[in-house]
Amino acid sequence: MAPNLSSQTGILFEGEELISEFSGGNQKPDNRKLKPVWRNIILMGYLHLAAIYGCYLAFTSAKLATTIFAFIMYQLSGLGITAGAHRLWAHKSYKAKWPLRLMLTIFNTIAFQDAVVDWARDHRVHHKFSETDADPHNAKRGFFFSHVGWLLCRKHPEVKQKGKGIDMSDLYADPILKFQKDYYLMVMPIFCFLIPTWVPMYFWGETFKNAFFMNLLRYAWALNVTWLVNSAAHMFGDKPYDKYINPAENLSVALLALGEGWHNYHHTFPWDYKTAELGKYSVNLTCLFIDLMAKIGWAYDLKTVSEDMVRKRVERTGDGSHELWGWGDKDQSEEERTGALILNKQD
Ligand code: ST9
Ligand code: ZN
Ligand code: ZN
């Protein structure tokens, strides 16, 4: 049986029956009956059928330029999630000047995973209360629930209750994010559906049918790749940093998700802008992107973790219930704060 751990001190109390409020620990999901949301079930069902049709069109009638364009949109919208919603906004793992914030908000809107402030709130709750009823996509409810099921039913009351205690003031204060949230129902259809369908028709004479279904294929693909981080990367892979938590190191997910599959590391050090120990570009495209942005001065104050701290943590593997949502979390220890490296620092 795994020892129980203290989230506050990171010290292992042998034999102590302490299950942290900040960690799933041994907590089993309750037997709550899930309340289905039929609108979402129908829309998600349609999207996935349309994506299969888009796949068929890709091999039979769509122009090569349309396929390449769909791939580029997948990568750009992906950056809006990885470099934007995830590493910049949910975790504050670096800072960005307004042109980069604007660009990432546009990429993020192409991805249609709801407004950044809502995405980041759920994600902070996910880190802070991993694998408990308060985790919106609690992987202990199984692969399907953590992948997409959680978007097809009402949230557990614990998600909302615990979520209210998460500080979101930093994101609510950003006028670009406020605009995105306030006008989401206007800007999202334009960036996620209208423009990506119009571009292939206007610039290289693609048919409406091919452009429309190829775009739905791109959207469904990017959604599933994102969801794999919540499902597959919470179940399959090694746990070199912390063997007592579910998130794992998953190369396949990292390759598809622009470097977001290194989930054991990420849940252990959620403020590292690389979301991995080594920011090797071939398996972490988002890291390459942020480094490029830092070179031109649009990204700065990049937070990472010293080799020494990683080594120490690896040595005392099992000291793993210290859940944080990112940089500035009130439970981040002094050691973690002072031991962090801040690259491209600006005053
Ligand atoms: C989508 C999101 O797909 C995917 C996120 C994945 C995250 C992955 C992270 C992994 C790491 C990064 C990897 C990136 C890789 C990228 C690779 C890219 C290639 N705290 O939500 P409601 C309260 S979206 C506090 O309606 P219901 C609050 O008062 C796909 N309070 O709850 C709220 O009101 P407001 C497209 C909270 O009724 C009120 O409750 N979108 C919290 O239970 C109601 O909230 C969809 O499919 C909280 N956390 O409904 C839509 N949450 O908001 C999906 C809620 O005004 N969503 N409250 O403050 C829905 O339809 C609904 O949310 C629902 C639940 C049916 C799921
Ligand atoms: Zn995260
Ligand atoms: Zn996770």
PDB file of N, CA and C in Angstrom, residues 141-173:
ATOM      1  N   ARG A 141     -12.631   8.022 -12.506  1.00  0.00           N
ATOM      2  CA  ARG A 141     -13.930   7.599 -13.045  1.00  0.00           C
ATOM      3  C   ARG A 141     -13.769   6.868 -14.384  1.00  0.00           C
ATOM      4  N   GLY A 142     -12.538   6.650 -14.789  1.00  0.00           N
ATOM      5  CA  GLY A 142     -12.301   5.847 -15.995  1.00  0.00           C
ATOM      6  C   GLY A 142     -11.879   6.662 -17.198  1.00  0.00           C
ATOM      7  N   PHE A 143     -11.413   5.913 -18.230  1.00  0.00           N
ATOM      8  CA  PHE A 143     -10.857   6.555 -19.426  1.00  0.00           C
ATOM      9  C   PHE A 143     -11.894   7.441 -20.121  1.00  0.00           C
ATOM     10  N   PHE A 144     -13.101   6.888 -20.332  1.00  0.00           N
ATOM     11  CA  PHE A 144     -14.095   7.634 -21.107  1.00  0.00           C
ATOM     12  C   PHE A 144     -14.502   8.921 -20.393  1.00  0.00           C
ATOM     13  N   PHE A 145     -14.713   8.820 -19.082  1.00  0.00           N
ATOM     14  CA  PHE A 145     -15.131  10.021 -18.335  1.00  0.00           C
ATOM     15  C   PHE A 145     -14.059  11.103 -18.421  1.00  0.00           C
ATOM     16  N   SER A 146     -12.799  10.735 -18.194  1.00  0.00           N
ATOM     17  CA  SER A 146     -11.755  11.763 -18.175  1.00  0.00           C
ATOM     18  C   SER A 146     -11.455  12.268 -19.585  1.00  0.00           C
ATOM     19  N   HIS A 147     -11.760  11.453 -20.600  1.00  0.00           N
ATOM     20  CA  HIS A 147     -11.498  11.876 -21.982  1.00  0.00           C
ATOM     21  C   HIS A 147     -12.568  12.873 -22.444  1.00  0.00           C
ATOM     22  N   VAL A 148     -13.811  12.426 -22.492  1.00  0.00           N
ATOM     23  CA  VAL A 148     -14.883  13.305 -22.996  1.00  0.00           C
ATOM     24  C   VAL A 148     -16.148  13.261 -22.139  1.00  0.00           C
ATOM     25  N   GLY A 149     -16.330  12.182 -21.392  1.00  0.00           N
ATOM     26  CA  GLY A 149     -17.578  12.023 -20.627  1.00  0.00           C
ATOM     27  C   GLY A 149     -17.892  13.206 -19.729  1.00  0.00           C
ATOM     28  N   TRP A 150     -16.861  13.798 -19.155  1.00  0.00           N
ATOM     29  CA  TRP A 150     -17.086  14.912 -18.227  1.00  0.00           C
ATOM     30  C   TRP A 150     -17.701  16.125 -18.923  1.00  0.00           C
ATOM     31  N   LEU A 151     -17.550  16.209 -20.254  1.00  0.00           N
ATOM     32  CA  LEU A 151     -18.152  17.324 -20.991  1.00  0.00           C
ATOM     33  C   LEU A 151     -19.588  17.020 -21.403  1.00  0.00           C
ATOM     34  N   LEU A 152     -20.040  15.806 -21.107  1.00  0.00           N
ATOM     35  CA  LEU A 152     -21.371  15.387 -21.533  1.00  0.00           C
ATOM     36  C   LEU A 152     -22.354  15.291 -20.375  1.00  0.00           C
ATOM     37  N   CYS A 153     -21.904  15.683 -19.190  1.00  0.00           N
ATOM     38  CA  CYS A 153     -22.815  15.634 -18.030  1.00  0.00           C
ATOM     39  C   CYS A 153     -22.536  16.828 -17.107  1.00  0.00           C
ATOM     40  N   ARG A 154     -23.438  17.026 -16.153  1.00  0.00           N
ATOM     41  CA  ARG A 154     -23.258  18.134 -15.194  1.00  0.00           C
ATOM     42  C   ARG A 154     -22.044  17.878 -14.326  1.00  0.00           C
ATOM     43  N   LYS A 155     -21.390  18.964 -13.900  1.00  0.00           N
ATOM     44  CA  LYS A 155     -20.214  18.810 -13.043  1.00  0.00           C
ATOM     45  C   LYS A 155     -20.616  18.374 -11.639  1.00  0.00           C
ATOM     46  N   HIS A 156     -19.705  17.712 -10.980  1.00  0.00           N
ATOM     47  CA  HIS A 156     -19.903  17.341  -9.572  1.00  0.00           C
ATOM     48  C   HIS A 156     -19.953  18.627  -8.746  1.00  0.00           C
ATOM     49  N   PRO A 157     -20.879  18.716  -7.781  1.00  0.00           N
ATOM     50  CA  PRO A 157     -20.970  19.952  -6.974  1.00  0.00           C
ATOM     51  C   PRO A 157     -19.637  20.341  -6.321  1.00  0.00           C
ATOM     52  N   GLU A 158     -18.811  19.336  -6.025  1.00  0.00           N
ATOM     53  CA  GLU A 158     -17.491  19.621  -5.411  1.00  0.00           C
ATOM     54  C   GLU A 158     -16.611  20.470  -6.335  1.00  0.00           C
ATOM     55  N   VAL A 159     -16.751  20.267  -7.655  1.00  0.00           N
ATOM     56  CA  VAL A 159     -15.930  21.030  -8.615  1.00  0.00           C
ATOM     57  C   VAL A 159     -16.234  22.513  -8.445  1.00  0.00           C
ATOM     58  N   LYS A 160     -17.526  22.806  -8.389  1.00  0.00           N
ATOM     59  CA  LYS A 160     -17.948  24.202  -8.286  1.00  0.00           C
ATOM     60  C   LYS A 160     -17.593  24.767  -6.924  1.00  0.00           C
ATOM     61  N   GLN A 161     -17.809  23.966  -5.899  1.00  0.00           N
ATOM     62  CA  GLN A 161     -17.556  24.456  -4.539  1.00  0.00           C
ATOM     63  C   GLN A 161     -16.070  24.713  -4.328  1.00  0.00           C
ATOM     64  N   LYS A 162     -15.238  23.738  -4.673  1.00  0.00           N
ATOM     65  CA  LYS A 162     -13.794  23.904  -4.480  1.00  0.00           C
ATOM     66  C   LYS A 162     -13.251  24.957  -5.453  1.00  0.00           C
ATOM     67  N   GLY A 163     -13.847  24.991  -6.643  1.00  0.00           N
ATOM     68  CA  GLY A 163     -13.387  25.951  -7.660  1.00  0.00           C
ATOM     69  C   GLY A 163     -13.564  27.394  -7.212  1.00  0.00           C
ATOM     70  N   LYS A 164     -14.571  27.642  -6.398  1.00  0.00           N
ATOM     71  CA  LYS A 164     -14.818  29.019  -5.932  1.00  0.00           C
ATOM     72  C   LYS A 164     -13.657  29.533  -5.101  1.00  0.00           C
ATOM     73  N   GLY A 165     -12.906  28.621  -4.483  1.00  0.00           N
ATOM     74  CA  GLY A 165     -11.781  29.035  -3.643  1.00  0.00           C
ATOM     75  C   GLY A 165     -10.502  29.297  -4.425  1.00  0.00           C
ATOM     76  N   ILE A 166     -10.528  29.088  -5.730  1.00  0.00           N
ATOM     77  CA  ILE A 166      -9.311  29.281  -6.537  1.00  0.00           C
ATOM     78  C   ILE A 166      -9.223  30.739  -6.975  1.00  0.00           C
ATOM     79  N   ASP A 167      -8.067  31.326  -6.776  1.00  0.00           N
ATOM     80  CA  ASP A 167      -7.888  32.734  -7.159  1.00  0.00           C
ATOM     81  C   ASP A 167      -7.777  32.854  -8.675  1.00  0.00           C
ATOM     82  N   MET A 168      -8.707  33.584  -9.283  1.00  0.00           N
ATOM     83  CA  MET A 168      -8.674  33.779 -10.731  1.00  0.00           C
ATOM     84  C   MET A 168      -8.525  35.255 -11.071  1.00  0.00           C
ATOM     85  N   SER A 169      -8.254  36.086 -10.063  1.00  0.00           N
ATOM     86  CA  SER A 169      -8.275  37.538 -10.284  1.00  0.00           C
ATOM     87  C   SER A 169      -7.269  37.976 -11.341  1.00  0.00           C
ATOM     88  N   ASP A 170      -6.134  37.271 -11.437  1.00  0.00           N
ATOM     89  CA  ASP A 170      -5.127  37.633 -12.433  1.00  0.00           C
ATOM     90  C   ASP A 170      -5.697  37.553 -13.849  1.00  0.00           C
ATOM     91  N   LEU A 171      -6.495  36.534 -14.118  1.00  0.00           N
ATOM     92  CA  LEU A 171      -7.014  36.375 -15.487  1.00  0.00           C
ATOM     93  C   LEU A 171      -8.229  37.276 -15.740  1.00  0.00           C
ATOM     94  N   TYR A 172      -9.063  37.459 -14.713  1.00  0.00           N
ATOM     95  CA  TYR A 172     -10.214  38.347 -14.908  1.00  0.00           C
ATOM     96  C   TYR A 172      -9.752  39.785 -15.160  1.00  0.00           C
ATOM     97  N   ALA A 173      -8.531  40.110 -14.738  1.00  0.00           N
ATOM     98  CA  ALA A 173      -8.045  41.489 -14.907  1.00  0.00           C
ATOM     99  C   ALA A 173      -7.468  41.749 -16.299  1.00  0.00           C
TER     100      ALA A 173
END
